[in-house]
Amino acid sequence: MSVSADSAVHSVAVIGGGQLARMMQPPAIGLGVRLRLLAEGPDVSAAQVIPDHLVGDHRDLDDLRRIAEGCSVVTFDHEHVPPEHLRALADEGHVPRPSPDALLYAQDKALMRARLSELGVPVPAHRVVDDPDALDQFADTVGGYPVVVKTTRGGYDGKGVWVVEDAAAAAEAFAVGQPIMAEELVFFARELSAQVARRPSGELVSYPVVESRQADGICKEVVAPAPELDAALDHDARTIARTIAEALDVTGMLAVELFETMDGRVLVNELAMRPHNTGHWTIDGAATSQFENHLRAVLDLPLGPTEPREPWSVMVNVLGGAVEDLEGQLPIVLDAVPEARVHLYGKAVKAGRKVGHVTVVGDDLARTIVRARRAADLLEKGTTR
Ligand code: ADP
């Protein structure tokens, strides 16, 4: 294993310079952890706050080697690093966390569905389909169209997910040139997320299950904990997250995105093995943030408590909208909603892009939602809805 130049200081290589890497920096400061970043460009979100960054390509093994050299562990802002490169790094003595074998299940939706089914974890009915005829046959098994088609790799924020009314409508999906997964269209009551942090030594802590509200395939709001969640479902969701983390030997943060069905079950939709948008509330609303617990977990340090600091936390994403100058809008937002915790990602504003989030905590759910939305709207649209 490679050792840090200064062995008293933990050093973590982070692959990918988005907002997730950026938000690892505040707890890294507190813990005295040195972050080293592989950034897509000199001024990407995380490169602005992590001085030790190299500009490179996460698909290039030499760039990955350069960043891993001298770091205690390697971790990720996204799951797009080719698995064969991660195996090569591991073979050379570097320590990717999560491991390539675990991360595979966050990289490939077909492998993930197959593995979870083996584990007895409930997932939507699904099948990998090679052509429109196979899609028609699958649709027959789930009561006909509409069905969902997804690319198995590389999707994010709803890109690579289509709801189709017939096989012809899936042409775009088949044109991507990857295996395509067909799924039953789940008529869910809402979407939930269950997060855990797990260390290589096995210690695991779980966060409260949250409700995630999406618009156009993008997470827009998170309410923590999920309001009026049935105790049995809460237990199921946490047990599922723990089962997956242990069976797949996940290290670091794991987010399990779930559908709560109309008939009171939970089905797993997606896995993420890194901090996740549905856990941003933990920065301001939990005893230990997901970013701190991710660092602690990948470094095999004791994990922090996860309980909420206030009865409710509401996180609202700020998407690129009418306001171009987010910093210029700050005085207005902070004046209108002083209690809002504003997190800007230093990203250029583009329509629909996640450029920041706000969190408001409190003991009155309705008021907390109103205040958080107000702050986010002022940042996004310049007005309140
Ligand atoms: P991504 O990897 O782009 O985040 P997901 O698989 O998480 O893709 O899907 C994005 C969103 O699409 C989900 O949050 C959900 O709202 C919707 N969706 C995905 N799969 C299904 C399904 N089988 N039934 C109903 N809605 C779905």
Short mmCIF file of C-alpha atoms and ligand atoms in Angstrom, two decimals:
data_model
loop_
_atom_site.label_atom_id
_atom_site.label_comp_id
_atom_site.label_asym_id
_atom_site.label_seq_id
_atom_site.Cartn_x
_atom_site.Cartn_y
_atom_site.Cartn_z
CA MET A 1 0.00 0.00 0.00
CA SER A 2 1.17 3.51 -0.76
CA VAL A 3 1.89 5.60 2.28
CA SER A 4 1.41 9.26 2.84
CA ALA A 5 4.53 11.40 2.70
CA ASP A 6 3.60 12.54 6.19
CA SER A 7 2.21 9.39 7.74
CA ALA A 8 0.64 11.30 10.63
CA VAL A 9 -1.75 12.96 8.18
CA HIS A 10 -4.48 11.04 6.43
CA SER A 11 -4.67 11.82 2.76
CA VAL A 12 -7.63 10.98 0.56
CA ALA A 13 -7.61 11.11 -3.22
CA VAL A 14 -10.99 12.13 -4.60
CA ILE A 15 -11.84 11.37 -8.22
CA GLY A 16 -14.12 13.97 -9.75
CA GLY A 17 -14.44 17.67 -9.03
CA GLY A 18 -18.16 18.19 -8.56
CA GLN A 19 -20.07 19.52 -5.57
CA LEU A 20 -19.83 16.23 -3.66
CA ALA A 21 -16.04 16.46 -3.60
CA ARG A 22 -16.33 20.16 -2.75
CA MET A 23 -18.50 19.41 0.29
CA MET A 24 -15.95 16.90 1.60
CA GLN A 25 -13.52 19.76 2.19
CA PRO A 26 -15.09 21.36 5.33
CA PRO A 27 -15.03 18.11 7.35
CA ALA A 28 -11.57 17.31 5.92
CA ILE A 29 -10.38 20.59 7.42
CA GLY A 30 -11.81 19.66 10.79
CA LEU A 31 -10.37 16.17 10.75
CA GLY A 32 -6.99 17.33 9.47
CA VAL A 33 -7.43 15.15 6.39
CA ARG A 34 -5.63 16.19 3.21
CA LEU A 35 -7.76 15.93 0.12
CA ARG A 36 -6.16 15.51 -3.27
CA LEU A 37 -8.43 15.98 -6.23
CA LEU A 38 -8.56 14.71 -9.78
CA ALA A 39 -10.49 17.54 -11.43
CA GLU A 40 -12.06 17.79 -14.87
CA GLY A 41 -10.79 21.35 -15.23
CA PRO A 42 -8.83 23.94 -13.27
CA ASP A 43 -11.88 25.79 -11.98
CA VAL A 44 -14.49 23.08 -11.42
CA SER A 45 -16.56 23.16 -8.23
CA ALA A 46 -14.21 21.19 -5.96
CA ALA A 47 -10.97 22.51 -7.49
CA GLN A 48 -11.95 25.96 -6.19
CA VAL A 49 -11.66 24.76 -2.58
CA ILE A 50 -9.12 21.89 -2.72
CA PRO A 51 -5.71 23.41 -3.41
CA ASP A 52 -4.02 20.08 -4.11
CA HIS A 53 -5.71 19.25 -7.40
CA LEU A 54 -4.55 17.86 -10.70
CA VAL A 55 -6.47 18.35 -13.89
CA GLY A 56 -7.00 15.05 -15.63
CA ASP A 57 -9.37 12.45 -16.95
CA HIS A 58 -10.98 9.82 -14.73
CA ARG A 59 -10.94 7.43 -17.72
CA ASP A 60 -7.15 7.63 -17.97
CA LEU A 61 -5.30 5.12 -15.80
CA ASP A 62 -2.15 7.23 -15.66
CA ASP A 63 -4.11 10.21 -14.37
CA LEU A 64 -5.69 7.97 -11.75
CA ARG A 65 -2.24 6.70 -10.74
CA ARG A 66 -0.91 10.24 -10.45
CA ILE A 67 -3.68 11.24 -8.07
CA ALA A 68 -3.60 8.04 -6.00
CA GLU A 69 0.16 8.12 -5.46
CA GLY A 70 0.97 8.84 -1.85
CA CYS A 71 -2.68 8.86 -0.68
CA SER A 72 -3.97 6.50 1.99
CA VAL A 73 -7.21 5.81 0.09
CA VAL A 74 -8.98 6.75 -3.13
CA THR A 75 -12.64 7.73 -3.15
CA PHE A 76 -15.16 9.20 -5.55
CA ASP A 77 -17.40 12.10 -6.42
CA HIS A 78 -19.14 9.97 -9.10
CA GLU A 79 -19.21 6.37 -10.26
CA HIS A 80 -17.90 6.80 -13.79
CA VAL A 81 -14.34 5.50 -13.31
CA PRO A 82 -13.88 2.38 -15.47
CA PRO A 83 -13.91 -0.74 -13.22
CA GLU A 84 -10.81 -2.19 -14.92
CA HIS A 85 -8.84 0.94 -13.95
CA LEU A 86 -9.94 0.62 -10.35
CA ARG A 87 -8.84 -3.01 -10.33
CA ALA A 88 -5.48 -1.98 -11.76
CA LEU A 89 -5.07 0.62 -9.00
CA ALA A 90 -5.97 -1.95 -6.36
CA ASP A 91 -3.52 -4.47 -7.85
CA GLU A 92 -0.79 -1.83 -7.64
CA GLY A 93 -1.40 -1.40 -3.91
CA HIS A 94 -3.71 1.61 -3.87
CA VAL A 95 -6.87 1.41 -1.80
CA PRO A 96 -10.07 2.40 -3.62
CA ARG A 97 -13.01 2.81 -1.22
CA PRO A 98 -15.54 1.61 -2.07
CA SER A 99 -13.72 -1.28 -3.72
CA PRO A 100 -14.10 -1.93 -7.45
CA ASP A 101 -16.13 -5.08 -6.68
CA ALA A 102 -18.65 -3.08 -4.65
CA LEU A 103 -18.74 -0.03 -6.89
CA LEU A 104 -19.70 -2.17 -9.87
CA TYR A 105 -23.22 -2.43 -8.45
CA ALA A 106 -23.56 1.34 -8.42
CA GLN A 107 -22.18 1.54 -11.95
CA ASP A 108 -24.34 -1.02 -13.68
CA LYS A 109 -28.08 -1.12 -13.07
CA ALA A 110 -28.51 -4.59 -14.58
CA LEU A 111 -25.83 -6.14 -12.36
CA MET A 112 -27.31 -4.29 -9.39
CA ARG A 113 -30.84 -5.57 -10.02
CA ALA A 114 -29.57 -9.11 -10.49
CA ARG A 115 -27.48 -9.08 -7.32
CA LEU A 116 -30.21 -7.52 -5.19
CA SER A 117 -32.68 -10.11 -6.44
CA GLU A 118 -30.26 -12.84 -5.35
CA LEU A 119 -30.11 -11.22 -1.92
CA GLY A 120 -33.90 -11.24 -1.71
CA VAL A 121 -34.03 -7.42 -1.72
CA PRO A 122 -37.25 -6.21 -3.38
CA VAL A 123 -36.76 -4.47 -6.75
CA PRO A 124 -39.15 -3.58 -9.60
CA ALA A 125 -39.80 -6.30 -12.20
CA HIS A 126 -37.04 -5.91 -14.78
CA ARG A 127 -35.25 -7.56 -17.70
CA VAL A 128 -32.29 -6.71 -19.91
CA VAL A 129 -33.67 -6.42 -23.46
CA ASP A 130 -31.68 -6.47 -26.68
CA ASP A 131 -34.27 -5.36 -29.18
CA PRO A 132 -37.84 -4.03 -29.56
CA ASP A 133 -39.32 -7.57 -29.73
CA ALA A 134 -37.79 -8.44 -26.38
CA LEU A 135 -39.20 -5.20 -24.98
CA ASP A 136 -42.69 -6.14 -26.22
CA GLN A 137 -42.33 -9.54 -24.56
CA PHE A 138 -41.26 -7.96 -21.28
CA ALA A 139 -44.16 -5.49 -21.42
CA ASP A 140 -46.57 -8.44 -21.73
CA THR A 141 -45.25 -9.83 -18.44
CA VAL A 142 -46.01 -6.62 -16.52
CA GLY A 143 -49.49 -5.94 -17.87
CA GLY A 144 -48.45 -4.02 -20.99
CA TYR A 145 -47.13 -0.54 -21.71
CA PRO A 146 -46.15 1.99 -20.47
CA VAL A 147 -42.88 0.59 -19.19
CA VAL A 148 -39.59 2.21 -18.16
CA VAL A 149 -36.42 1.70 -20.19
CA LYS A 150 -33.00 2.65 -18.87
CA THR A 151 -29.43 2.55 -20.01
CA THR A 152 -27.61 0.22 -17.64
CA ARG A 153 -24.55 2.47 -17.30
CA GLY A 154 -23.72 6.14 -17.14
CA GLY A 155 -27.16 7.60 -16.33
CA TYR A 156 -27.67 10.40 -13.82
CA ASP A 157 -30.39 12.86 -12.88
CA GLY A 158 -32.91 11.00 -15.04
CA LYS A 159 -30.71 11.10 -18.14
CA GLY A 160 -30.88 7.63 -19.61
CA VAL A 161 -34.39 6.91 -18.27
CA TRP A 162 -37.47 6.91 -20.51
CA VAL A 163 -41.11 5.99 -19.95
CA VAL A 164 -42.28 4.47 -23.23
CA GLU A 165 -45.75 3.74 -24.60
CA ASP A 166 -44.54 1.22 -27.16
CA ALA A 167 -41.34 -0.36 -28.47
CA ALA A 168 -40.92 2.27 -31.21
CA ALA A 169 -40.68 4.96 -28.51
CA ALA A 170 -37.63 3.16 -27.10
CA ALA A 171 -35.59 3.86 -30.26
CA GLU A 172 -33.60 6.58 -28.49
CA ALA A 173 -32.68 4.17 -25.70
CA PHE A 174 -31.63 1.39 -28.09
CA ALA A 175 -29.63 3.95 -30.11
CA VAL A 176 -27.33 4.57 -27.10
CA GLY A 177 -25.65 1.29 -28.00
CA GLN A 178 -25.58 -0.21 -24.49
CA PRO A 179 -27.57 -2.99 -22.88
CA ILE A 180 -31.00 -1.62 -22.07
CA MET A 181 -32.99 -2.55 -19.01
CA ALA A 182 -36.75 -2.65 -19.14
CA GLU A 183 -38.66 -2.17 -15.88
CA GLU A 184 -42.23 -2.13 -14.74
CA LEU A 185 -43.48 1.44 -14.32
CA VAL A 186 -43.92 1.64 -10.56
CA PHE A 187 -46.87 3.79 -9.45
CA PHE A 188 -45.20 4.86 -6.27
CA ALA A 189 -46.66 6.91 -3.45
CA ARG A 190 -43.33 8.66 -3.00
CA GLU A 191 -39.59 8.18 -3.23
CA LEU A 192 -37.47 7.53 -0.15
CA SER A 193 -33.77 7.33 0.48
CA ALA A 194 -31.99 5.27 3.13
CA GLN A 195 -28.35 6.09 3.80
CA VAL A 196 -25.74 4.25 5.80
CA ALA A 197 -22.03 4.74 6.39
CA ARG A 198 -19.88 1.65 6.73
CA ARG A 199 -16.23 1.15 7.63
CA PRO A 200 -13.95 -1.61 6.36
CA SER A 201 -13.88 -2.94 9.92
CA GLY A 202 -17.66 -3.44 9.69
CA GLU A 203 -19.01 -0.63 11.87
CA LEU A 204 -22.19 0.76 10.29
CA VAL A 205 -24.42 3.71 11.16
CA SER A 206 -27.72 4.53 9.49
CA TYR A 207 -29.31 7.92 8.91
CA PRO A 208 -33.01 8.61 9.22
CA VAL A 209 -34.94 7.58 6.10
CA VAL A 210 -35.86 10.67 4.09
CA GLU A 211 -38.44 11.58 1.46
CA SER A 212 -37.05 12.74 -1.86
CA ARG A 213 -39.25 14.73 -4.22
CA GLN A 214 -38.24 14.70 -7.87
CA ALA A 215 -39.20 16.81 -10.84
CA ASP A 216 -38.18 15.77 -14.37
CA GLY A 217 -35.93 13.02 -12.98
CA ILE A 218 -33.99 15.46 -10.75
CA CYS A 219 -34.19 15.52 -6.98
CA LYS A 220 -35.78 18.86 -6.07
CA GLU A 221 -36.52 18.60 -2.34
CA VAL A 222 -35.67 16.33 0.55
CA VAL A 223 -37.60 16.18 3.81
CA ALA A 224 -35.84 14.53 6.74
CA PRO A 225 -37.10 12.38 8.27
CA ALA A 226 -39.73 11.19 5.76
CA PRO A 227 -43.04 12.53 7.14
CA GLU A 228 -45.47 9.97 8.55
CA LEU A 229 -43.36 7.03 7.50
CA ASP A 230 -44.88 3.81 8.74
CA ALA A 231 -42.62 2.27 11.39
CA ALA A 232 -42.51 -1.08 9.59
CA LEU A 233 -41.49 0.55 6.30
CA ASP A 234 -38.87 2.60 8.07
CA HIS A 235 -37.49 -0.62 9.50
CA ASP A 236 -37.60 -2.33 6.09
CA ALA A 237 -35.80 0.57 4.39
CA ARG A 238 -33.03 0.64 6.98
CA THR A 239 -32.68 -3.13 6.94
CA ILE A 240 -32.41 -3.11 3.15
CA ALA A 241 -29.67 -0.48 3.26
CA ARG A 242 -27.77 -2.41 5.92
CA THR A 243 -28.17 -5.71 4.05
CA ILE A 244 -26.85 -4.19 0.83
CA ALA A 245 -23.92 -2.45 2.51
CA GLU A 246 -22.87 -5.65 4.27
CA ALA A 247 -23.50 -8.09 1.42
CA LEU A 248 -21.71 -5.94 -1.16
CA ASP A 249 -18.99 -4.94 1.33
CA VAL A 250 -19.59 -1.23 0.71
CA THR A 251 -17.21 1.16 2.42
CA GLY A 252 -18.04 4.85 2.76
CA MET A 253 -21.53 6.24 2.32
CA LEU A 254 -24.23 4.18 0.63
CA ALA A 255 -27.51 5.74 -0.51
CA VAL A 256 -30.37 3.42 -1.40
CA GLU A 257 -33.07 5.16 -3.42
CA LEU A 258 -36.41 3.49 -2.83
CA PHE A 259 -39.96 3.62 -4.12
CA GLU A 260 -42.70 3.48 -1.48
CA THR A 261 -45.47 1.66 -3.33
CA MET A 262 -49.17 2.43 -3.02
CA ASP A 263 -49.65 -0.90 -1.24
CA GLY A 264 -47.11 -0.16 1.46
CA ARG A 265 -43.88 -1.81 0.29
CA VAL A 266 -40.47 -0.48 -0.54
CA LEU A 267 -38.61 -1.38 -3.75
CA VAL A 268 -35.01 -0.45 -4.47
CA ASN A 269 -34.53 1.80 -7.47
CA GLU A 270 -30.91 2.93 -7.35
CA LEU A 271 -27.68 2.69 -5.35
CA ALA A 272 -25.01 5.36 -4.89
CA MET A 273 -21.76 4.57 -3.07
CA ARG A 274 -20.70 8.09 -2.15
CA PRO A 275 -22.36 11.06 -0.50
CA HIS A 276 -25.70 11.68 -2.21
CA ASN A 277 -28.04 14.57 -2.88
CA THR A 278 -30.63 13.06 -0.54
CA GLY A 279 -28.11 13.41 2.29
CA HIS A 280 -27.21 17.08 1.89
CA TRP A 281 -29.57 17.92 4.73
CA THR A 282 -27.16 16.18 7.11
CA ILE A 283 -24.64 19.06 6.85
CA ASP A 284 -27.00 21.34 8.77
CA GLY A 285 -29.52 18.89 10.18
CA ALA A 286 -27.68 15.84 11.54
CA ALA A 287 -25.18 15.28 14.31
CA THR A 288 -22.57 14.24 11.72
CA SER A 289 -22.80 15.10 8.05
CA GLN A 290 -22.69 12.47 5.33
CA PHE A 291 -19.49 14.07 4.04
CA GLU A 292 -17.76 13.70 7.37
CA ASN A 293 -18.97 10.15 7.81
CA HIS A 294 -17.86 9.33 4.28
CA LEU A 295 -14.33 10.49 5.09
CA ARG A 296 -14.34 8.74 8.44
CA ALA A 297 -15.63 5.54 6.85
CA VAL A 298 -13.15 5.38 3.96
CA LEU A 299 -10.32 6.06 6.43
CA ASP A 300 -11.67 3.38 8.79
CA LEU A 301 -12.13 5.90 11.59
CA PRO A 302 -14.95 5.60 14.16
CA LEU A 303 -18.21 6.88 12.69
CA GLY A 304 -20.20 9.83 14.01
CA PRO A 305 -23.77 9.84 15.34
CA THR A 306 -26.49 10.33 12.76
CA GLU A 307 -29.50 11.61 14.67
CA PRO A 308 -31.25 14.81 13.55
CA ARG A 309 -30.43 18.01 15.39
CA GLU A 310 -33.95 19.35 14.94
CA PRO A 311 -37.24 17.56 14.34
CA TRP A 312 -37.30 18.55 10.63
CA SER A 313 -34.75 19.39 7.99
CA VAL A 314 -35.83 20.50 4.52
CA MET A 315 -33.28 20.69 1.72
CA VAL A 316 -34.21 22.32 -1.56
CA ASN A 317 -31.91 22.16 -4.58
CA VAL A 318 -31.15 25.35 -6.43
CA LEU A 319 -31.25 24.61 -10.15
CA GLY A 320 -29.97 26.91 -12.84
CA GLY A 321 -32.77 29.36 -13.60
CA ALA A 322 -33.45 33.03 -14.19
CA VAL A 323 -30.78 34.23 -11.74
CA GLU A 324 -27.31 34.20 -13.32
CA ASP A 325 -25.45 35.98 -10.54
CA LEU A 326 -26.08 33.77 -7.51
CA GLU A 327 -23.61 35.58 -5.28
CA GLY A 328 -25.25 38.90 -6.21
CA GLN A 329 -28.56 37.44 -5.05
CA LEU A 330 -27.17 36.41 -1.67
CA PRO A 331 -27.96 39.64 0.25
CA ILE A 332 -31.62 39.35 -0.78
CA VAL A 333 -31.89 35.69 0.18
CA LEU A 334 -30.08 36.02 3.48
CA ASP A 335 -32.18 39.05 4.36
CA ALA A 336 -35.45 37.31 3.52
CA VAL A 337 -34.60 33.94 5.10
CA PRO A 338 -31.75 34.50 7.57
CA GLU A 339 -32.03 30.99 8.99
CA ALA A 340 -31.49 29.34 5.58
CA ARG A 341 -28.17 27.58 5.27
CA VAL A 342 -27.07 28.39 1.74
CA HIS A 343 -24.62 26.15 -0.11
CA LEU A 344 -23.44 27.40 -3.50
CA TYR A 345 -21.31 25.13 -5.65
CA GLY A 346 -19.32 27.71 -7.61
CA LYS A 347 -20.76 26.37 -10.86
CA ALA A 348 -21.76 28.36 -13.92
CA VAL A 349 -25.54 28.71 -14.09
CA LYS A 350 -27.09 26.55 -16.82
CA ALA A 351 -30.78 25.74 -17.12
CA GLY A 352 -31.70 22.85 -14.84
CA ARG A 353 -28.15 22.27 -13.55
CA LYS A 354 -27.71 21.78 -9.79
CA VAL A 355 -25.85 24.92 -8.74
CA GLY A 356 -26.51 24.89 -4.99
CA HIS A 357 -28.91 23.94 -2.25
CA VAL A 358 -30.45 25.44 0.84
CA THR A 359 -31.43 23.76 4.07
CA VAL A 360 -33.76 25.03 6.76
CA VAL A 361 -34.25 23.13 10.02
CA GLY A 362 -37.03 23.58 12.55
CA ASP A 363 -39.76 22.00 14.63
CA ASP A 364 -42.70 22.93 12.40
CA LEU A 365 -42.67 20.99 9.14
CA ALA A 366 -44.99 23.25 7.14
CA ARG A 367 -43.08 26.37 8.09
CA THR A 368 -39.72 24.73 7.46
CA ILE A 369 -40.81 23.74 3.95
CA VAL A 370 -42.13 27.22 3.18
CA ARG A 371 -38.96 28.91 4.37
CA ALA A 372 -36.62 26.54 2.52
CA ARG A 373 -38.59 26.92 -0.71
CA ARG A 374 -38.61 30.66 -0.33
CA ALA A 375 -34.82 30.80 -0.04
CA ALA A 376 -34.31 28.42 -2.98
CA ASP A 377 -36.79 30.30 -5.15
CA LEU A 378 -35.09 33.60 -4.45
CA LEU A 379 -31.79 32.08 -5.55
CA GLU A 380 -33.21 30.29 -8.56
CA LYS A 381 -35.88 32.59 -9.92
CA GLY A 382 -35.19 35.88 -8.17
CA THR A 383 -38.77 35.85 -6.85
CA THR A 384 -40.87 33.63 -4.63
CA ARG A 385 -43.48 31.34 -6.10
P1 ADP B 1 -30.69 8.09 -12.63
O1 ADP B 1 -29.58 7.10 -12.61
O2 ADP B 1 -30.68 8.98 -13.82
O3 ADP B 1 -30.87 8.84 -11.34
P2 ADP B 1 -32.99 6.48 -11.88
O4 ADP B 1 -33.02 5.03 -12.22
O5 ADP B 1 -32.71 6.85 -10.47
O6 ADP B 1 -31.99 7.22 -12.87
O7 ADP B 1 -34.37 7.14 -12.32
C1 ADP B 1 -34.61 8.52 -12.23
C2 ADP B 1 -36.05 8.76 -11.80
O8 ADP B 1 -36.95 8.16 -12.75
C3 ADP B 1 -36.40 8.09 -10.48
O9 ADP B 1 -36.03 8.90 -9.39
C4 ADP B 1 -37.91 7.94 -10.61
O10 ADP B 1 -38.56 9.17 -10.34
C5 ADP B 1 -38.07 7.60 -12.08
N1 ADP B 1 -38.08 6.13 -12.28
C6 ADP B 1 -36.99 5.36 -12.48
N2 ADP B 1 -37.36 4.05 -12.59
C7 ADP B 1 -38.69 3.99 -12.45
C8 ADP B 1 -39.67 2.92 -12.45
N3 ADP B 1 -39.34 1.65 -12.67
N4 ADP B 1 -40.95 3.27 -12.25
C9 ADP B 1 -41.33 4.55 -12.06
N5 ADP B 1 -40.47 5.60 -12.06
C10 ADP B 1 -39.16 5.33 -12.25
#
